[in-house]
Short mmCIF file of C-alpha atoms and ligand atoms in Angstrom, two decimals:
data_model
loop_
_atom_site.label_atom_id
_atom_site.label_comp_id
_atom_site.label_asym_id
_atom_site.label_seq_id
_atom_site.Cartn_x
_atom_site.Cartn_y
_atom_site.Cartn_z
CA MET A 460 -23.05 -6.58 -7.49
CA ILE A 461 -23.69 -5.21 -4.01
CA ILE A 462 -26.65 -5.77 -1.75
CA ILE A 463 -27.36 -2.89 0.58
CA MET A 464 -29.08 -4.04 3.75
CA LYS A 465 -31.72 -2.01 5.58
CA HIS A 466 -30.70 -0.15 8.72
CA GLY A 467 -30.90 -2.58 11.62
CA ALA A 468 -30.50 -5.74 9.52
CA THR A 469 -29.36 -8.47 11.87
CA ARG A 470 -26.03 -10.23 11.60
CA GLU A 471 -27.76 -13.64 11.63
CA HIS A 472 -29.94 -12.60 8.73
CA VAL A 473 -26.97 -11.25 6.74
CA GLU A 474 -25.05 -14.48 7.31
CA GLU A 475 -28.01 -16.62 6.34
CA LEU A 476 -28.59 -14.53 3.20
CA SER A 477 -24.90 -14.79 2.27
CA ARG A 478 -25.03 -18.58 2.49
CA HIS A 479 -28.17 -18.55 0.36
CA ILE A 480 -26.51 -16.33 -2.28
CA GLU A 481 -23.45 -18.57 -2.49
CA ARG A 482 -25.70 -21.32 -3.83
CA TRP A 483 -25.73 -19.29 -7.08
CA GLY A 484 -21.98 -19.88 -7.43
CA VAL A 485 -20.68 -16.47 -6.32
CA LYS A 486 -18.68 -15.44 -3.28
CA ALA A 487 -20.64 -13.28 -0.81
CA ASN A 488 -18.62 -10.89 1.37
CA PRO A 489 -20.67 -9.27 4.12
CA ILE A 490 -19.17 -5.98 5.31
CA TYR A 491 -20.56 -4.62 8.55
CA GLY A 492 -20.09 -0.87 8.44
CA GLU A 493 -20.85 1.67 11.14
CA GLY A 494 -24.17 2.68 9.63
CA THR A 495 -24.80 0.36 6.73
CA THR A 496 -24.13 -3.28 6.10
CA VAL A 497 -23.52 -4.39 2.55
CA ILE A 498 -22.89 -7.77 0.96
CA GLY A 499 -20.44 -7.67 -1.93
CA LEU A 500 -20.83 -10.39 -4.53
CA VAL A 501 -17.73 -11.48 -6.42
CA GLY A 502 -17.66 -13.80 -9.41
CA ASP A 503 -20.13 -14.42 -12.22
CA THR A 504 -23.36 -12.90 -10.92
CA GLY A 505 -25.36 -13.97 -14.02
CA ALA A 506 -27.25 -16.65 -12.09
CA VAL A 507 -28.15 -14.42 -9.14
CA ASP A 508 -31.93 -13.91 -8.89
CA LYS A 509 -32.22 -10.18 -8.18
CA ASP A 510 -36.00 -10.23 -7.92
CA ALA A 511 -35.90 -12.93 -5.27
CA LEU A 512 -33.34 -10.91 -3.31
CA MET A 513 -35.41 -7.73 -3.52
CA ARG A 514 -38.27 -9.61 -1.80
CA ASP A 515 -36.09 -10.12 1.28
CA PRO A 516 -37.57 -7.83 3.97
CA GLN A 517 -34.13 -6.71 5.19
CA VAL A 518 -32.72 -5.82 1.73
CA GLU A 519 -32.78 -2.11 0.91
CA ASN A 520 -31.32 -2.10 -2.59
CA ILE A 521 -29.17 -3.99 -5.10
CA LEU A 522 -26.57 -2.20 -7.19
CA LYS A 523 -24.55 -3.43 -10.09
CA VAL A 524 -20.86 -2.55 -9.73
CA GLN A 525 -19.59 -1.54 -13.15
CA GLU A 526 -15.91 -1.39 -12.25
CA PRO A 527 -13.91 -4.58 -12.74
CA PHE A 528 -12.33 -4.26 -9.27
CA LYS A 529 -14.71 -5.47 -6.60
CA LEU A 530 -12.94 -6.22 -3.32
CA ALA A 531 -10.87 -3.03 -3.65
CA ASN A 532 -13.97 -0.98 -4.51
CA ARG A 533 -15.27 1.55 -2.02
CA LYS A 534 -18.81 0.56 -3.01
CA PHE A 535 -18.11 -2.84 -1.48
CA HIS A 536 -16.59 -1.36 1.65
CA PRO A 537 -17.77 2.17 2.39
CA ASP A 538 -15.52 2.68 5.44
CA ASN A 539 -11.76 3.26 5.12
CA THR A 540 -9.66 0.15 5.57
CA GLU A 541 -6.88 0.33 8.15
CA VAL A 542 -3.87 -1.91 7.59
CA GLU A 543 -1.86 -2.82 10.68
CA ILE A 544 1.83 -3.32 9.86
CA ALA A 545 2.79 -3.98 13.49
CA PRO A 546 1.08 -3.43 16.84
CA GLY A 547 0.25 0.27 16.98
CA VAL A 548 1.45 0.98 13.43
CA VAL A 549 -1.73 1.33 11.43
CA VAL A 550 -1.96 2.82 7.93
CA GLY A 551 -5.29 4.50 7.17
CA GLY A 552 -6.13 5.99 10.57
CA LYS A 553 -5.80 9.55 11.84
CA LYS A 554 -2.09 9.11 12.49
CA LEU A 555 0.07 9.28 9.38
CA VAL A 556 2.66 6.54 8.96
CA VAL A 557 6.11 7.59 7.78
CA MET A 558 8.22 4.78 6.32
CA ALA A 559 11.81 5.91 6.00
CA GLY A 560 15.23 4.50 5.33
CA PRO A 561 17.79 4.03 2.59
CA CYS A 562 17.03 2.91 -0.94
CA SER A 563 19.39 -0.06 -0.40
CA VAL A 564 20.64 -1.78 2.71
CA GLU A 565 24.42 -1.40 2.42
CA SER A 566 25.92 -2.63 5.72
CA GLU A 567 24.94 -3.43 9.29
CA GLU A 568 26.29 -0.11 10.61
CA GLN A 569 24.47 1.84 7.89
CA ILE A 570 21.03 0.30 8.31
CA ILE A 571 21.09 0.43 12.12
CA ASP A 572 22.32 4.02 12.12
CA VAL A 573 19.65 5.11 9.65
CA ALA A 574 16.96 3.18 11.56
CA ARG A 575 17.88 4.94 14.82
CA HIS A 576 17.88 8.37 13.20
CA VAL A 577 14.58 8.03 11.36
CA GLN A 578 12.95 6.56 14.46
CA ALA A 579 14.10 9.52 16.53
CA GLU A 580 12.38 11.84 14.03
CA GLY A 581 9.05 9.99 14.22
CA ALA A 582 9.20 7.41 11.42
CA THR A 583 7.39 4.25 12.53
CA VAL A 584 8.43 1.89 9.71
CA LEU A 585 11.94 1.21 8.41
CA ARG A 586 12.32 0.86 4.66
CA GLY A 587 15.35 -0.61 2.90
CA GLY A 588 15.92 -2.61 -0.26
CA ALA A 589 17.66 -5.98 -0.15
CA TRP A 590 16.76 -7.10 -3.67
CA LYS A 591 17.00 -4.07 -5.94
CA PRO A 592 15.28 -4.11 -9.33
CA ARG A 593 17.70 -1.78 -11.15
CA SER A 594 17.26 -0.54 -14.70
CA SER A 595 20.83 -1.60 -15.49
CA PRO A 596 22.24 -5.06 -14.78
CA TYR A 597 25.57 -3.33 -14.03
CA SER A 598 24.16 -1.27 -11.17
CA PHE A 599 24.25 -2.45 -7.53
CA GLN A 600 21.68 -5.22 -7.22
CA GLY A 601 21.33 -5.22 -3.44
CA LEU A 602 22.76 -7.41 -0.66
CA LYS A 603 19.89 -9.85 -1.15
CA ALA A 604 19.56 -12.44 1.68
CA GLU A 605 22.26 -10.69 3.70
CA GLY A 606 20.36 -7.41 3.33
CA LEU A 607 17.24 -9.09 4.65
CA GLU A 608 19.17 -10.33 7.69
CA LEU A 609 20.52 -6.84 8.32
CA LEU A 610 17.02 -5.37 8.15
CA HIS A 611 15.95 -7.93 10.71
CA LYS A 612 18.86 -6.92 12.92
CA ALA A 613 17.85 -3.27 12.63
CA HIS A 614 14.34 -4.31 13.62
CA ASN A 615 15.67 -6.16 16.66
CA GLU A 616 17.77 -3.12 17.64
CA THR A 617 15.02 -0.52 17.28
CA GLY A 618 11.70 -2.33 17.28
CA LEU A 619 10.81 -0.67 13.98
CA PRO A 620 8.75 -2.86 11.65
CA VAL A 621 10.36 -3.38 8.25
CA VAL A 622 9.06 -2.96 4.69
CA THR A 623 11.22 -4.34 1.90
CA GLU A 624 10.76 -5.15 -1.75
CA ILE A 625 10.14 -8.66 -3.01
CA THR A 626 10.75 -9.34 -6.69
CA ASN A 627 10.32 -13.10 -6.92
CA PRO A 628 7.55 -15.36 -5.57
CA ALA A 629 10.17 -18.00 -4.76
CA HIS A 630 11.53 -15.68 -2.04
CA ILE A 631 8.31 -15.44 -0.03
CA ASP A 632 9.31 -18.03 2.59
CA LEU A 633 12.65 -16.32 3.08
CA PHE A 634 10.99 -12.94 3.63
CA MET A 635 8.16 -14.23 5.79
CA ASP A 636 9.74 -13.84 9.25
CA LYS A 637 12.26 -11.14 8.28
CA CYS A 638 9.87 -8.34 7.35
CA ASP A 639 6.52 -6.95 8.44
CA CYS A 640 5.30 -5.72 5.07
CA PHE A 641 6.13 -6.81 1.53
CA GLN A 642 6.81 -4.05 -0.98
CA VAL A 643 5.84 -4.69 -4.59
CA GLY A 644 7.80 -2.22 -6.67
CA ALA A 645 6.56 -0.18 -9.61
CA ARG A 646 8.27 -2.51 -12.08
CA ASN A 647 6.45 -5.51 -10.63
CA MET A 648 2.98 -4.02 -10.22
CA GLN A 649 1.70 -6.32 -12.94
CA ASN A 650 3.78 -9.37 -12.04
CA PHE A 651 0.58 -11.34 -11.60
CA GLU A 652 2.24 -14.55 -10.40
CA LEU A 653 3.93 -12.56 -7.62
CA LEU A 654 0.65 -10.84 -6.73
CA LYS A 655 -1.23 -14.15 -6.59
CA GLU A 656 1.37 -15.73 -4.30
CA LEU A 657 1.37 -12.68 -2.03
CA GLY A 658 -2.41 -12.93 -1.91
CA ALA A 659 -2.00 -16.30 -0.22
CA THR A 660 -0.01 -14.74 2.66
CA ASP A 661 -1.44 -12.72 5.52
CA LYS A 662 1.25 -10.04 5.59
CA PRO A 663 0.52 -6.43 4.59
CA ILE A 664 1.52 -5.52 1.03
CA LEU A 665 2.70 -2.06 -0.03
CA LEU A 666 1.77 -2.03 -3.70
CA LYS A 667 3.49 0.66 -5.76
CA ARG A 668 1.85 2.04 -8.86
CA GLY A 669 3.66 1.21 -12.10
CA PHE A 670 5.02 4.30 -13.83
CA ALA A 671 2.73 3.86 -16.83
CA ASN A 672 -0.36 2.40 -15.21
CA THR A 673 -3.86 3.79 -14.89
CA MET A 674 -5.75 3.91 -11.61
CA GLU A 675 -7.92 1.05 -12.78
CA GLU A 676 -4.91 -1.13 -13.63
CA PHE A 677 -3.46 -0.24 -10.23
CA LEU A 678 -6.63 -1.30 -8.45
CA MET A 679 -6.85 -4.49 -10.52
CA SER A 680 -3.40 -5.40 -9.21
CA ALA A 681 -4.65 -4.82 -5.66
CA GLU A 682 -7.62 -6.99 -6.60
CA TYR A 683 -5.27 -9.85 -7.54
CA ILE A 684 -3.83 -9.82 -4.02
CA MET A 685 -7.23 -9.45 -2.36
CA ALA A 686 -8.85 -12.17 -4.45
CA GLY A 687 -6.28 -14.56 -2.97
CA GLY A 688 -7.59 -13.73 0.50
CA ASN A 689 -5.13 -11.04 1.62
CA GLU A 690 -7.00 -7.77 2.03
CA ASN A 691 -4.11 -5.94 3.75
CA VAL A 692 -3.12 -3.85 0.77
CA ILE A 693 -1.62 -0.35 0.96
CA LEU A 694 -1.54 1.60 -2.31
CA CYS A 695 1.52 3.73 -3.06
CA GLU A 696 1.70 6.51 -5.63
CA ARG A 697 5.36 7.06 -6.61
CA GLY A 698 5.17 9.19 -9.73
CA ILE A 699 4.39 8.33 -13.32
CA ARG A 700 6.26 8.81 -16.57
CA THR A 701 5.28 11.89 -18.55
CA TYR A 702 6.99 14.00 -21.24
CA GLU A 703 8.74 15.99 -18.52
CA THR A 704 12.40 15.14 -17.98
CA TYR A 705 13.27 17.75 -15.36
CA THR A 706 11.85 15.47 -12.68
CA ARG A 707 12.56 11.72 -12.50
CA ASN A 708 8.82 11.07 -12.60
CA THR A 709 5.76 13.29 -12.28
CA LEU A 710 4.05 12.94 -8.92
CA ASP A 711 0.40 12.31 -9.73
CA ILE A 712 -1.05 14.07 -6.72
CA SER A 713 -4.55 13.56 -8.09
CA ALA A 714 -4.04 9.83 -7.51
CA VAL A 715 -4.60 10.46 -3.80
CA PRO A 716 -8.18 11.81 -3.92
CA VAL A 717 -9.06 9.61 -6.91
CA LEU A 718 -7.89 6.38 -5.24
CA LYS A 719 -9.57 7.38 -1.99
CA ARG A 720 -12.83 7.84 -3.88
CA MET A 721 -12.53 4.64 -5.91
CA SER A 722 -11.23 2.44 -3.12
CA HIS A 723 -11.32 1.97 0.65
CA LEU A 724 -7.64 0.98 0.75
CA PRO A 725 -5.10 3.30 2.42
CA VAL A 726 -2.92 5.42 0.12
CA VAL A 727 0.66 6.46 0.77
CA VAL A 728 2.92 8.62 -1.38
CA ASP A 729 6.61 8.20 -2.17
CA PRO A 730 7.92 11.70 -2.96
CA SER A 731 11.52 10.41 -3.28
CA HIS A 732 11.08 8.32 -6.44
CA ALA A 733 8.58 10.86 -7.80
CA GLY A 734 10.83 13.92 -7.81
CA GLY A 735 14.13 12.06 -7.97
CA ILE A 736 16.07 14.84 -6.26
CA TYR A 737 16.45 15.60 -2.55
CA TRP A 738 15.18 19.19 -2.52
CA MET A 739 11.85 18.21 -4.04
CA VAL A 740 11.04 15.65 -1.36
CA GLU A 741 9.77 18.05 1.30
CA PRO A 742 7.36 20.09 -0.89
CA LEU A 743 5.99 16.94 -2.56
CA ALA A 744 5.55 15.24 0.82
CA LYS A 745 3.68 18.28 2.13
CA ALA A 746 1.41 18.26 -0.93
CA ALA A 747 0.70 14.55 -0.40
CA VAL A 748 -0.33 15.05 3.21
CA ALA A 749 -2.48 18.05 2.28
CA ALA A 750 -4.17 15.97 -0.43
CA GLY A 751 -5.16 13.28 2.08
CA ALA A 752 -2.43 10.65 1.92
CA ASP A 753 -2.35 8.20 4.83
CA GLY A 754 1.42 8.02 4.92
CA LEU A 755 4.72 8.62 3.18
CA MET A 756 7.68 6.58 2.07
CA ILE A 757 10.87 8.64 2.17
CA GLU A 758 14.45 7.68 1.33
CA VAL A 759 16.94 8.74 4.00
CA HIS A 760 20.65 7.93 3.87
CA ASN A 761 23.56 8.38 6.31
CA ASP A 762 25.79 9.61 3.46
CA PRO A 763 23.73 10.34 0.31
CA ALA A 764 26.78 11.38 -1.75
CA HIS A 765 28.15 7.84 -1.46
CA ALA A 766 24.89 5.87 -1.54
CA LEU A 767 24.96 2.72 -3.67
CA SER A 768 21.54 3.61 -5.13
CA ASP A 769 19.30 6.70 -5.32
CA GLY A 770 21.69 9.01 -3.47
CA ALA A 771 20.49 12.07 -5.38
CA GLN A 772 16.99 11.79 -3.98
CA SER A 773 17.95 10.65 -0.48
CA LEU A 774 17.55 13.00 2.46
CA THR A 775 20.30 13.57 4.98
CA TYR A 776 19.44 13.25 8.67
CA ASP A 777 19.21 17.04 8.92
CA SER A 778 16.93 17.45 5.94
CA PHE A 779 14.73 14.57 7.18
CA HIS A 780 14.43 16.42 10.50
CA GLU A 781 13.35 19.60 8.71
CA THR A 782 10.92 17.68 6.51
CA MET A 783 9.28 15.95 9.48
CA THR A 784 8.96 19.27 11.29
CA SER A 785 7.14 20.93 8.41
CA LEU A 786 5.01 17.82 7.78
CA ARG A 787 3.69 17.96 11.34
CA ALA A 788 2.27 21.42 10.71
CA VAL A 789 0.59 20.35 7.46
CA ALA A 790 -0.80 17.21 9.10
CA LEU A 791 -2.31 19.29 11.87
CA ALA A 792 -3.89 21.66 9.36
CA VAL A 793 -5.74 18.76 7.69
CA GLY A 794 -6.82 17.07 10.91
CA ARG A 795 -4.11 14.40 10.98
CA GLU A 796 -1.06 13.80 13.11
CA ILE A 797 2.37 12.25 12.77
C1 LIG B 1868 12.29 1.71 -4.12
O1 LIG B 1868 11.37 1.89 -3.30
O2 LIG B 1868 13.50 1.77 -3.83
C2 LIG B 1868 11.94 1.49 -5.55
C3 LIG B 1868 12.74 0.82 -6.38
O3 LIG B 1868 10.78 2.06 -5.88
P1 LIG B 1868 9.90 1.99 -7.25
O4 LIG B 1868 9.50 0.56 -7.39
O5 LIG B 1868 8.75 2.91 -6.93
O6 LIG B 1868 10.77 2.50 -8.36
MN1 LIG B 1869 15.12 3.81 -4.41
#
């Protein structure tokens, strides 16, 4: 349920009303927008006396929210949410955020070299996997804690904030001061215990869409994190499984406008895992920016032919340079910048 306040409703009144509403056993979230202030009610709203609320002189209207996601719902929060990964690195504003780096951290030289190159091209977040959730137990599983240390070293060398995937809630303490943003991978989008524990942290979460999940399921996973008190969620579309086998996944470009309409959370696109092959990354990234994405996650490797994971889809330094150059033109055409 959302309560829409009249134009000019005072903050004191909204706070007082929120306290009053909470006596009915629901959580009241006042959201002070530029034009309108709304109070989002979360929980069992059965006991809320709508008629009494409508008699409040500063209440304009009361709407029932049909969707099961509340905190992630744009109706609760009409303005776009901006998630700050590090000072000056904000996802959801005019400036697009490019997160780039290898699929896996492989060595100190590799991660620092890649970090320097992607930074020089305009990436503002370094990505790199330390724990790798691979489809086969015989594939490279990541350098784990050592990989996390190396990411931290690359951060110290370049100043780039780091996003890296967490697969196990027991690792949260270990990750806490080694990364700036937790990545929840597609395979863990519905690992609810992980989501709940991440909801108790205050670090941004890049939540990737599972390859067979609907938009509503995706937003319910964001809701799990937000219900725990962490509203710094970035949604990431990374391709879904369809009947097509030519591409690794099918990039669901419609996810961008749909998620933007359903939710106030920022949306980024990962064209690397969507297409699964290097030459598809640039056109898919351009499409994502044109469709309104707030950022991109792109795999870049110093030597893709010898990468320990996802080499086929990784960009070389030269192709990342070309991609960033063409992305700047598309960003400009849609009123954004990189
Ligand atoms: C990754 O980012 O390297 C990754 C494993 O992605 P996804 O979870 O989207 O497959
Ligand atoms: Mn990968």
